[in-house]
Amino acid sequence: MKKKTWSVLLLTICMAVIVSACGGGGKNNQGSKGNDTASGGEKVTVKLMHLWPEGVSAGQNKIVNQIIKEYQDENPNVTIKQEVLDNEQYKNKLKVLSASNELPDVGVTWAAGFMQPYVEGNLFTPLDDLLNGELKDKFVAGTTEAYAVNGKTYALPIEFNIAPIYYNKDLFEKNGLSVPTTYDEFKNIVKTLSDKGIAPIALGNKDRWTGSLWYMYLADRIAGQKTLADTISGSASFTDPGLVQAANEIQWLVDNNAFIKGFNGQSNEEAKSEFLNEKAAMYLMGSWDIPNFTTNEEIPKEFRDKVGFFKFPTVEGGKGDINSWVGGPGVGLFVAENSKVKDEAKKFVEYFVTKWGEQSVTDAGVIPATKVDAENMDLPQLYKDLFAEMNQASSVTLFADVQMPAKAAETHLNLIQALFGKAITPEEFAAEHDKALAK
Amino acid sequence: MDKVLSNKKMIALYVLPSLLLILTIVYIPIILTGFYGLHEWNGIGSMKFIGLENYANLMKDGKFWDSAWHSLLLALFSGLSLIIYLMISMVLAARIKGANAFRKIYLIPMLLSSVAIAQLWLRIYNPSNGILNSVLQSIGVDNPPAWLAEPSLVLFALFIPILWQYAGFYILIYYAALKNIPTTLDEAARIDGATSWQIAWKIKLPLIMETVKVTIVLAVVGSLKYFDLIFVMTDGGPNGSSEVMASYMYHTAFRAYDFGYGSATAFSLLVICLIVTWIIRWLTRSKDTIQYS
């Protein structure tokens, strides 16, 4: 059966190559015509490939079309040609197009580890000139860095997420608890809740990156943001005492029943439902889940009103700062290195990123990577609060599994599950990480 | 019609499309997989030829051997469960009351897709509100295990739905084979004073032996390359304790972007399946086939 999957994949790839080769030829012709766009007036076609099909991501699809329309109105000589695929197809096609060096002029990419092979293959063009132009200082701290390789930025982020701890205000109140600011207070909350038979934290660690968030926060608060960032990028060792202590704290939480039962076998979705059913009091998750606690009509309003969030508490004696977050950009836009209309493509990216900022907040419920003044918009309070936090973030450390190269990320995630499952000691956890990142 | 069928060109014409199809979508990819296995390749950039290094690493890879052991355990369980299926079909074929209804009950899991079965059993195993733990708690087990989160239990917790999924398939095959045995043999044996046990063991089993051999190969090879239910239910976790060969291949190729190593794993899986098939054929070989007479 595996063989069949392989062969179907191969066939699809072959076909995609053929199809894209034809399409690419056409584009090149148009491209060479519009090469000297600086003089203006010449017709130019910029090919855009993205992953917001109308059916799946209606909000984003609407915004993209709106931006394209406005851009074409302002620049009558430019035509933006869209190609829309859904997520998995998109990833596959991007790979295939890369193999034949036929990438679209503008496309969507993920950060760090995902885009690294593309950058190394010399397929994306650096966009630093855009960053120093009109877009200077428009981005939230820590977002563009995720798209930088060797000091050059290869894509501009359009989405952004940070991960707060959501909590059930009702459960907190009933048990006489208040929002913790120090880790000791947090530990007390865990103990109080678990003594009363309420699961303190909903965690679906089958997905592994969910547990990684907890480890990252503890590492950040104890060893400090710099140490954490350095170790993830491979320039410092995981055997740093602060990082080992963070791993120790994870096992303390496990020993004290901080997480729902069987968390290592439950998916994030299953865990979330424990939080939604008010069986667990806290849930550490990215800001992409905000609509579930504000506007999503499928979730009862009484519950949505009970949800608040707090920042991961600081650890006494730790080097971390409470305004430092774990998070990261979702997707960003790249311009292909061998695009025939590079200048036009860059201009369009600049325009797109700027316009996307406000519209994505109001129309799609997505949090943009650019700074937006949400105060004067008609938005749910939870949204506004998180925005405010985001704009005063002191640092944002990108999700470890996104930042590491794919192979090391896979090892990291496996080690996280082992750490939570107490299959390894914190010391082994550190040593294995160093081994994986040294490769 | 005879003329057409004896014309060699016509035969070639009819065979060619399917031959081409099977070549392009089965055999060529297999060869390509073996070829990729000789390279270091992340699936995007250029391939680097490294000879048999991937295979050498695979031989030293503890995780691969763990997953191979899990696959082997599954094969062993599937093989043993064939005995139960055979017994069930003997009973069903013996014209008991409600045999039809029972047959349908056994067949139903076969009609469900693996993902649906996975979702169903995920709910059964759910540690806090699943049926299984609710029942256990109601009969006085204070702290029932979280089945899919315990490294020591997860593999067996997965085997149950897998065996349940395929029970109907094997029961159906055995049932059909048993129904083919002429009832006269049964009646004659009874007149000679044979017990039901003797009839089953000495008459029916030898007569369907060829079918049994086929099902052993099917069950064992199917188990060795098993993937879907495990992928959906645990994704090989926690901590690799339910990783099987096929899921390990998927994880190395598609998660860690190590297509060379993943291909080497896939190719080894194919070789292991071929060897095991050959061993089973060799172990169960027999010169003379027993036939109805």
XYZ file of C-alpha atoms in Angstrom:
732
model
C 0.000 0.000 0.000
C 2.887 2.337 0.764
C 4.244 1.635 -2.684
C 1.024 2.887 -4.205
C 1.137 6.142 -2.299
C 4.687 6.654 -3.487
C 3.847 6.034 -7.062
C 0.790 8.257 -7.029
C 2.955 10.969 -5.555
C 5.543 10.499 -8.285
C 2.943 10.600 -11.005
C 1.449 13.765 -9.593
C 4.883 15.299 -9.444
C 5.608 14.351 -13.067
C 2.330 15.866 -14.195
C 2.847 18.973 -12.137
C 6.281 19.418 -13.675
C 4.868 19.139 -17.178
C 1.998 21.499 -16.457
C 4.137 24.041 -14.691
C 6.773 23.913 -17.407
C 4.134 24.990 -19.920
C 2.839 27.724 -17.660
C 6.343 28.933 -16.909
C 7.140 29.354 -20.589
C 4.225 31.671 -21.055
C 5.146 33.723 -18.045
C 8.701 34.166 -19.191
C 7.592 35.695 -22.443
C 5.445 38.219 -20.725
C 8.183 38.802 -18.211
C 10.843 39.702 -20.740
C 8.485 42.189 -22.332
C 7.982 43.972 -19.038
C 11.610 43.928 -18.032
C 12.197 47.645 -18.224
C 9.293 48.580 -15.992
C 11.194 51.417 -14.409
C 10.452 53.499 -17.478
C 6.737 52.790 -16.787
C 3.802 52.164 -19.034
C 4.809 48.675 -20.204
C 2.481 45.820 -19.477
C 3.717 43.535 -16.704
C 2.317 40.319 -15.304
C 3.255 39.272 -11.808
C 2.434 35.706 -10.914
C 1.261 35.155 -7.345
C 0.832 31.721 -5.829
C -0.958 31.505 -2.496
C -2.850 29.115 -0.254
C -6.110 30.796 0.626
C -8.774 29.118 -1.512
C -12.184 30.699 -1.313
C -13.812 27.662 0.242
C -11.285 27.106 3.023
C -10.051 30.578 3.904
C -12.858 32.845 2.772
C -11.660 35.830 4.793
C -8.103 35.785 3.521
C -9.229 35.057 -0.033
C -11.421 38.138 0.010
C -8.593 40.314 1.271
C -6.153 39.031 -1.342
C -8.596 39.788 -4.140
C -9.298 43.219 -2.737
C -5.616 44.065 -2.480
C -4.976 42.837 -6.006
C -7.845 44.898 -7.355
C -6.662 48.060 -5.634
C -3.095 47.488 -6.761
C -4.112 46.991 -10.359
C -6.260 50.135 -10.224
C -3.301 52.122 -8.966
C -0.876 50.493 -11.384
C -2.816 49.934 -14.604
C 0.178 48.455 -16.359
C 0.412 45.590 -13.873
C -1.638 42.434 -13.948
C -1.484 40.109 -10.949
C -2.147 36.547 -11.948
C -3.212 34.321 -9.052
C -2.789 30.659 -8.561
C -4.595 29.287 -5.528
C -3.905 25.920 -3.941
C -4.778 24.461 -0.611
C -2.154 23.960 2.062
C -0.793 20.474 1.338
C -0.990 20.875 -2.441
C 0.755 24.183 -2.089
C 3.693 22.676 -0.228
C 4.036 19.899 -2.777
C 3.831 22.193 -5.770
C 6.376 24.563 -4.285
C 8.803 21.676 -4.005
C 8.183 20.538 -7.557
C 8.506 24.041 -8.982
C 11.743 24.501 -7.060
C 13.210 21.365 -8.554
C 12.716 22.869 -12.023
C 13.509 26.434 -10.880
C 10.103 27.683 -12.022
C 8.822 29.397 -8.888
C 6.097 32.059 -9.232
C 7.246 35.681 -8.963
C 5.611 36.026 -5.564
C 4.679 33.160 -3.303
C 3.972 32.136 0.263
C 6.540 30.463 2.488
C 6.937 29.441 6.116
C 9.779 30.688 8.268
C 13.213 29.457 9.255
C 13.619 25.685 8.974
C 11.027 25.383 6.207
C 12.562 27.978 3.930
C 16.177 27.142 4.603
C 16.547 24.561 1.788
C 14.981 27.066 -0.626
C 17.363 29.799 0.394
C 20.327 27.443 0.188
C 19.135 26.409 -3.261
C 19.294 30.102 -4.211
C 15.604 30.229 -5.101
C 14.430 33.205 -3.030
C 15.707 36.746 -3.422
C 16.742 38.884 -0.413
C 14.179 41.550 0.478
C 16.306 43.715 2.755
C 15.877 46.777 0.550
C 12.119 46.641 1.211
C 12.736 46.390 4.935
C 14.827 49.536 4.873
C 12.306 51.413 2.767
C 8.702 52.236 3.488
C 8.256 49.187 5.677
C 10.989 50.206 8.099
C 9.868 49.680 11.708
C 6.413 48.578 10.606
C 6.910 44.998 11.740
C 6.433 43.621 15.237
C 9.777 42.793 16.852
C 10.992 39.288 16.151
C 8.922 38.643 13.040
C 11.233 39.452 10.157
C 14.155 37.826 11.956
C 12.472 34.469 11.480
C 12.834 34.891 7.739
C 16.496 35.821 7.841
C 19.271 33.470 6.799
C 22.891 34.593 7.169
C 21.864 38.172 7.837
C 19.597 38.548 4.827
C 15.802 38.526 4.938
C 14.245 36.311 2.300
C 10.538 36.810 2.946
C 8.242 39.298 4.651
C 5.875 37.946 7.284
C 2.179 38.712 7.059
C 0.801 36.797 10.023
C 1.991 36.789 13.549
C 1.227 34.788 16.651
C 2.192 34.786 20.280
C 1.187 32.185 22.812
C -0.504 33.293 26.044
C -1.972 31.040 28.703
C -5.739 31.136 28.346
C -7.601 30.425 31.548
C -11.119 29.858 32.748
C -11.975 32.876 34.937
C -14.931 31.067 36.440
C -12.878 28.076 37.613
C -10.231 30.405 39.010
C -12.790 32.442 40.925
C -14.622 29.429 42.341
C -11.366 28.075 43.713
C -10.187 31.381 45.114
C -7.347 31.757 42.621
C -6.012 34.822 40.916
C -3.816 35.339 37.885
C -0.219 34.382 38.743
C 2.706 36.706 38.117
C 5.391 34.458 39.556
C 6.055 30.832 38.900
C 5.607 29.966 42.575
C 2.074 31.340 42.427
C 1.557 29.323 39.289
C 2.736 26.164 41.052
C 0.270 26.883 43.853
C -2.559 27.150 41.344
C -1.544 23.799 39.881
C -1.526 22.189 43.330
C -4.822 23.723 44.431
C -6.628 22.664 41.290
C -5.257 19.147 41.149
C -6.057 18.624 44.863
C -9.648 19.506 44.073
C -9.739 17.053 41.204
C -9.744 19.650 38.439
C -7.170 19.190 35.706
C -5.049 22.353 35.841
C -3.754 22.379 32.255
C -5.137 21.076 28.972
C -2.195 19.737 26.976
C -2.325 17.508 23.887
C 1.246 16.355 23.675
C 0.658 13.772 20.951
C 1.307 16.740 18.663
C 4.568 17.403 20.547
C 4.978 21.088 19.591
C 2.347 21.765 22.240
C 4.687 20.472 24.940
C 7.553 22.300 23.300
C 5.754 25.594 24.074
C 5.829 24.816 27.796
C 9.485 23.919 27.735
C 10.360 27.028 25.741
C 8.600 29.340 28.169
C 10.267 27.793 31.194
C 13.636 27.964 29.454
C 13.016 31.581 28.530
C 12.004 32.573 32.045
C 14.824 30.695 33.799
C 17.780 30.877 31.417
C 16.769 34.036 29.604
C 15.708 34.772 26.061
C 19.221 35.022 24.678
C 20.334 31.639 25.970
C 17.208 29.996 24.630
C 17.551 31.618 21.206
C 21.232 30.714 21.018
C 20.683 27.094 21.873
C 17.880 26.690 19.380
C 20.008 28.193 16.651
C 22.730 25.754 17.619
C 25.314 28.267 18.841
C 25.050 27.377 22.530
C 24.701 24.142 24.441
C 21.485 22.759 25.868
C 23.450 21.711 28.944
C 23.170 25.276 30.275
C 22.049 24.866 33.912
C 19.020 27.092 33.325
C 17.823 24.944 30.434
C 18.306 21.758 32.419
C 16.365 23.303 35.292
C 13.570 24.143 32.855
C 13.435 20.474 31.870
C 13.334 19.630 35.579
C 10.383 21.958 36.091
C 8.526 20.181 33.278
C 8.911 16.908 35.141
C 7.832 18.581 38.368
C 4.640 19.669 36.610
C 4.120 16.134 35.309
C 4.670 14.661 38.775
C 2.168 17.071 40.267
C -0.566 16.175 37.773
C -0.492 19.591 36.165
C -1.582 18.233 32.797
C -4.702 16.346 31.788
C -4.626 12.607 32.051
C -2.907 10.796 29.189
C -1.643 14.050 27.660
C 1.055 12.204 25.704
C -1.598 10.231 23.850
C -4.026 13.084 23.247
C -4.011 15.431 20.293
C -4.156 19.176 20.652
C -7.768 19.130 19.462
C -8.748 16.601 22.120
C -6.982 18.623 24.782
C -8.642 21.812 23.633
C -12.030 20.207 24.052
C -11.164 19.534 27.711
C -10.611 23.259 28.099
C -13.768 24.109 26.157
C -15.768 21.687 28.319
C -14.423 23.393 31.418
C -12.713 20.257 32.640
C -9.304 21.892 32.515
C -8.574 25.376 33.792
C -5.662 26.544 31.631
C -4.540 26.163 28.038
C -1.293 27.471 26.562
C -1.841 28.117 22.876
C -1.130 30.510 20.034
C -3.174 33.635 19.421
C -4.704 31.911 16.377
C -7.192 30.357 18.810
C -8.586 33.738 19.848
C -11.645 33.600 17.558
C -12.714 30.464 19.469
C -12.896 32.516 22.627
C -14.423 35.639 21.098
C -16.449 35.406 17.915
C -16.890 31.709 17.128
C -20.645 31.130 17.318
C -20.253 27.361 17.566
C -18.883 27.733 21.064
C -21.441 28.784 23.713
C -21.264 32.459 24.626
C -21.295 31.729 28.374
C -18.058 29.862 27.937
C -16.437 32.433 25.673
C -17.119 35.102 28.273
C -15.273 33.106 30.895
C -11.981 33.017 29.008
C -9.144 35.350 29.861
C -5.413 35.155 29.271
C -2.250 35.857 31.202
C 1.427 36.076 30.389
C 3.668 33.200 31.354
C 4.780 34.044 34.903
C 8.363 34.942 35.707
C 10.523 32.564 37.696
C 12.166 33.982 40.767
C 15.898 34.304 40.221
C 15.420 33.605 36.528
C 16.779 35.803 33.794
C 13.526 36.036 31.861
C 11.286 39.020 31.367
C 7.491 38.764 31.550
C 7.070 40.591 28.249
C 9.114 38.065 26.362
C 6.977 35.697 24.319
C 7.104 32.421 22.475
C 5.454 32.672 19.119
C 6.242 33.474 15.580
C 5.038 34.363 12.188
C 2.723 32.034 10.293
C 3.467 32.581 6.650
C 5.371 35.231 4.701
C 5.786 36.350 1.100
C 8.902 35.636 -0.948
C 10.037 36.871 -4.339
C 11.663 34.324 -6.625
C 15.345 34.841 -7.369
C 14.930 34.122 -11.054
C 11.750 36.159 -11.499
C 11.834 38.223 -14.684
C 9.824 40.990 -13.032
C 11.640 41.148 -9.726
C 11.207 44.887 -9.184
C 7.489 44.799 -9.834
C 7.154 41.723 -7.651
C 8.955 43.442 -4.784
C 6.784 46.515 -5.136
C 3.695 44.348 -4.996
C 4.958 42.543 -1.879
C 5.553 45.883 -0.177
C 2.029 47.005 -1.045
C 0.507 43.696 -0.043
C 2.143 43.620 3.382
C 1.055 47.161 4.147
C -2.570 46.649 3.088
C -2.835 43.230 4.685
C -2.114 44.691 8.117
C -5.420 46.394 8.848
C -7.694 44.342 6.666
C -6.680 41.013 8.126
C -7.616 42.192 11.602
C -11.118 43.302 10.764
C -12.007 40.915 7.930
C -10.244 37.638 8.619
C -9.604 37.655 12.345
C -5.948 37.013 11.614
C -3.252 38.843 13.505
C -0.848 40.558 11.114
C 2.911 40.806 11.469
C 2.829 44.554 11.019
C 2.035 46.894 13.888
C -1.609 47.892 13.870
C -3.464 50.286 16.121
C -6.344 48.083 17.162
C -7.548 50.446 19.883
C -9.959 52.331 17.649
C -11.384 49.322 15.866
C -14.533 47.532 16.864
C -12.962 44.323 18.107
C -13.520 41.895 20.982
C -11.719 42.947 24.151
C -9.616 39.778 24.339
C -8.319 40.606 20.886
C -7.472 44.156 21.799
C -5.713 43.116 24.991
C -3.541 40.633 23.208
C -2.726 43.199 20.533
C -1.620 45.627 23.171
C 0.623 42.947 24.674
C 2.050 42.096 21.312
C 3.003 45.660 20.546
C 4.961 45.936 23.766
C 6.637 42.564 23.502
C 10.288 42.776 24.509
C 11.195 39.738 22.452
C 9.527 36.910 20.619
C 11.270 33.568 20.371
C 10.209 31.589 17.349
C 8.697 28.138 17.980
C 11.652 25.794 18.338
C 10.381 23.248 15.838
C 9.885 25.933 13.184
C 13.290 27.439 13.746
C 15.400 24.300 13.775
C 16.324 22.493 10.563
C 13.735 19.803 9.799
C 15.837 16.902 11.029
C 16.818 18.502 14.334
C 13.233 19.718 14.812
C 11.984 16.156 14.539
C 14.471 15.058 17.202
C 13.538 17.992 19.428
C 9.843 17.106 19.248
C 10.540 13.461 20.042
C 12.686 14.478 23.001
C 9.903 16.747 24.266
C 7.503 13.824 24.302
C 10.096 11.672 26.061
C 10.730 14.388 28.654
C 7.036 14.768 29.409
C 6.658 10.992 29.497
C 9.626 10.787 31.907
C 11.367 8.385 29.570
C 14.562 10.454 29.842
C 16.182 12.632 32.490
C 16.670 16.376 31.981
C 20.407 15.736 31.577
C 19.833 13.197 28.805
C 17.343 15.588 27.246
C 20.046 18.256 27.062
C 22.743 15.927 25.765
C 20.521 14.486 23.019
C 19.640 17.981 21.851
C 23.266 18.943 21.529
C 23.927 15.788 19.558
C 21.036 16.458 17.156
C 21.904 20.102 16.596
C 25.589 19.378 16.074
C 24.795 17.246 13.013
C -13.497 -15.008 -30.669
C -11.051 -17.913 -30.500
C -9.202 -16.429 -33.416
C -8.803 -13.124 -31.687
C -7.556 -14.739 -28.500
C -4.950 -16.844 -30.241
C -3.581 -13.916 -32.222
C -0.377 -12.904 -30.453
C -0.673 -9.277 -31.526
C -4.148 -9.045 -30.090
C -2.997 -10.565 -26.824
C -0.210 -8.011 -26.634
C -2.663 -5.223 -27.375
C -4.912 -6.281 -24.515
C -2.101 -6.869 -22.050
C -0.084 -3.781 -22.874
C -2.193 -1.049 -21.205
C -2.314 -2.763 -17.856
C 1.315 -3.786 -18.160
C 2.342 -0.193 -18.820
C 0.205 0.970 -15.944
C 1.661 -1.510 -13.506
C 5.181 -0.723 -14.696
C 4.798 3.025 -14.319
C 2.941 3.085 -11.044
C 4.376 0.059 -9.271
C 7.684 -1.262 -10.525
C 9.413 1.902 -11.702
C 8.695 3.714 -8.409
C 10.066 0.718 -6.523
C 13.281 0.907 -8.506
C 13.392 4.681 -8.071
C 12.895 4.290 -4.320
C 15.870 1.971 -4.199
C 17.821 4.502 -6.262
C 16.891 7.440 -3.990
C 18.005 5.317 -1.071
C 21.561 5.612 -2.366
C 21.492 9.398 -2.038
C 21.535 12.110 0.548
C 18.566 14.244 -0.473
C 16.229 16.675 1.291
C 13.602 16.468 -1.451
C 14.265 19.960 -2.799
C 17.912 20.538 -3.580
C 20.343 18.398 -5.484
C 20.901 14.740 -4.707
C 24.264 13.587 -3.464
C 25.280 10.024 -4.225
C 26.507 8.305 -1.075
C 26.306 4.660 -2.059
C 25.123 2.304 0.632
C 25.662 4.722 3.519
C 21.931 5.100 4.211
C 21.557 1.342 4.388
C 24.593 1.032 6.642
C 23.153 3.702 8.959
C 19.810 1.944 8.936
C 21.434 -1.247 10.168
C 22.868 0.708 13.126
C 19.675 2.694 13.791
C 18.130 1.560 17.061
C 14.863 3.329 16.269
C 14.501 1.416 13.026
C 15.021 -1.887 14.822
C 12.534 -0.880 17.512
C 9.970 -0.134 14.844
C 10.827 -3.389 13.063
C 10.251 -5.249 16.351
C 6.860 -3.556 16.768
C 5.900 -4.529 13.218
C 7.005 -8.078 13.910
C 4.928 -8.197 17.101
C 1.917 -7.040 15.126
C 2.591 -9.738 12.515
C 2.808 -12.335 15.268
C -0.470 -11.216 16.803
C -2.205 -11.130 13.432
C -0.902 -14.619 12.689
C -2.131 -15.976 16.033
C -5.481 -14.267 15.736
C -6.067 -16.237 12.521
C -6.665 -19.255 14.783
C -9.525 -17.418 16.482
C -10.958 -16.302 13.161
C -10.778 -19.881 11.903
C -12.633 -21.142 14.956
C -15.295 -18.487 14.581
C -15.851 -19.335 10.943
C -16.046 -23.071 11.738
C -18.847 -22.300 14.147
C -20.574 -19.954 11.709
C -20.316 -22.449 8.863
C -21.880 -25.171 10.986
C -25.341 -23.747 10.501
C -25.879 -22.390 13.978
C -28.852 -20.185 14.751
C -28.317 -16.577 13.745
C -25.125 -17.329 11.825
C -26.090 -14.752 9.253
C -26.473 -12.026 11.817
C -23.120 -12.896 13.388
C -21.435 -12.842 10.000
C -22.700 -9.336 9.416
C -21.517 -8.207 12.827
C -18.014 -9.439 12.087
C -18.049 -7.856 8.648
C -19.073 -4.344 9.648
C -15.611 -3.081 10.682
C -14.427 -3.986 7.185
C -16.855 -1.496 5.731
C -15.486 1.405 7.752
C -12.487 3.398 6.649
C -9.386 3.220 8.792
C -9.706 6.842 9.796
C -13.273 6.315 10.991
C -12.149 3.290 12.986
C -9.299 5.314 14.441
C -11.661 8.087 15.526
C -14.039 5.558 17.039
C -11.320 3.872 19.076
C -9.761 7.182 20.077
C -13.057 7.916 21.768
C -13.199 4.492 23.362
C -9.667 4.902 24.739
C -10.042 8.535 25.817
C -8.552 8.513 29.332
C -11.004 10.920 30.963
C -14.337 10.317 29.269
C -13.837 7.259 27.064
C -16.185 4.298 27.274
C -13.479 1.870 28.318
C -12.286 3.829 31.338
C -15.839 4.745 32.327
C -16.708 1.049 32.425
C -13.534 0.224 34.338
C -14.267 2.951 36.866
C -17.833 1.773 37.331
C -16.607 -1.715 38.224
C -14.260 -0.331 40.817
C -10.931 0.302 39.053
C -9.868 3.548 40.700
C -7.210 4.738 38.342
C -7.516 3.094 34.920
C -4.541 3.681 32.622
C -4.399 6.245 29.829
C -4.178 3.549 27.182
C -2.588 5.459 24.342
C -0.184 7.420 26.537
C 1.477 4.512 28.356
C 4.557 3.287 26.466
C 4.071 -0.227 27.818
C 0.397 -0.481 26.855
C 0.025 1.545 23.695
C 1.118 -1.156 21.267
C -1.405 -3.661 22.570
C -4.093 -1.004 22.764
C -3.492 -0.455 19.055
C -3.460 -4.141 18.144
C -7.030 -4.608 19.296
C -8.662 -2.219 16.804
C -6.318 -3.429 14.052
C -7.292 -7.053 14.619
C -10.929 -6.028 14.981
C -10.696 -4.177 11.675
C -9.542 -7.225 9.718
C -11.465 -9.966 11.548
C -14.363 -9.837 9.118
C -12.105 -10.151 6.105
C -10.464 -13.387 7.261
C -13.676 -14.835 8.654
C -15.274 -14.237 5.278
C -12.449 -16.029 3.448
C -12.533 -19.017 5.821
C -16.306 -19.122 5.731
C -16.325 -19.264 1.931
C -13.674 -22.003 1.924
C -15.540 -24.045 4.513
C -18.812 -23.687 2.632
C -17.084 -25.218 -0.401
C -16.545 -28.508 1.414
C -19.247 -30.928 0.308
C -21.656 -31.677 3.156
C -21.452 -35.385 2.263
C -17.989 -35.565 3.856
C -19.361 -34.160 7.063
C -22.302 -36.557 7.067
C -20.161 -39.572 6.274
C -17.814 -38.742 9.118
C -20.686 -38.388 11.536
C -22.087 -41.759 10.541
C -18.629 -43.214 11.230
C -18.906 -41.727 14.722
C -16.520 -38.788 14.462
C -16.929 -35.954 16.958
C -17.258 -32.315 15.865
C -13.683 -31.713 17.023
C -12.387 -34.579 14.940
C -14.315 -33.395 11.898
C -12.961 -29.888 12.242
C -9.382 -30.890 12.957
C -8.957 -33.932 10.717
C -11.276 -33.241 7.804
C -12.159 -29.591 7.390
C -8.810 -28.030 8.295
C -6.715 -30.149 5.898
C -9.197 -29.436 3.132
C -8.907 -25.671 3.455
C -5.184 -25.688 4.174
C -4.323 -23.870 0.939
C -6.633 -21.018 1.930
C -5.085 -20.903 5.393
C -1.612 -20.565 3.891
C -2.719 -17.654 1.762
C -4.260 -15.885 4.745
C -1.072 -16.355 6.794
C 0.922 -14.591 4.078
C -1.705 -11.868 3.787
C -1.870 -11.283 7.545
C 1.870 -11.289 8.157
C 2.874 -9.147 5.191
C -0.072 -6.826 5.770
C 1.062 -6.364 9.372
C 4.670 -5.691 8.461
C 3.730 -2.788 6.226
C 0.843 -1.593 8.412
C 0.509 2.167 8.690
C -2.827 3.984 8.718
C -4.527 3.263 12.046
C -1.303 3.730 13.997
C -0.550 6.937 12.132
C -3.923 8.441 12.990
C -4.225 7.158 16.539
C -0.775 7.717 18.022
C 1.505 8.885 15.215
C 4.073 6.407 16.503
C 4.072 7.871 19.981
C 4.400 8.337 22.809
C 8.121 8.579 22.403
C 8.318 6.073 19.565
C 6.740 3.246 21.532
C 4.213 2.500 18.796
C 6.386 3.319 15.807
C 6.233 0.691 13.066
C 8.423 0.388 9.981
C 6.049 2.212 7.644
C 5.441 5.101 10.036
C 9.169 5.374 10.654
C 9.687 5.670 6.920
C 7.061 8.411 6.748
C 8.591 10.324 9.617
C 12.115 10.296 8.230
C 11.084 11.154 4.672
C 8.274 13.644 5.157
C 8.852 15.120 8.595
C 12.626 15.211 8.807
C 12.998 15.920 5.061
C 15.472 13.089 4.712
C 14.183 11.500 1.529
C 17.295 9.446 0.943
C 17.076 7.778 4.324
C 13.302 7.438 4.067
C 13.663 5.741 0.695
C 16.257 3.386 2.100
C 13.813 2.530 4.895
C 11.019 1.940 2.384
C 13.208 -0.273 0.262
C 14.315 -2.290 3.282
C 10.686 -2.719 4.239
C 10.021 -4.170 0.789
C 12.962 -6.555 1.086
C 11.877 -7.663 4.567
C 8.341 -8.336 3.289
C 9.706 -10.395 0.385
C 11.947 -12.440 2.669
C 9.157 -13.080 5.167
C 6.787 -14.134 2.385
C 9.392 -16.535 1.098
C 10.007 -17.977 4.582
C 6.295 -18.547 5.130
C 5.921 -20.242 1.758
C 8.898 -22.437 2.582
C 7.643 -23.342 6.047
C 4.142 -24.199 4.856
C 5.180 -26.000 1.684
C 3.656 -29.413 1.063
C 4.091 -31.749 -1.843
C 0.635 -33.173 -2.110
C -2.504 -31.172 -1.844
C -5.492 -32.820 -0.251
C -8.592 -32.636 -2.376
C -12.198 -33.631 -2.069
C -12.634 -37.076 -3.551
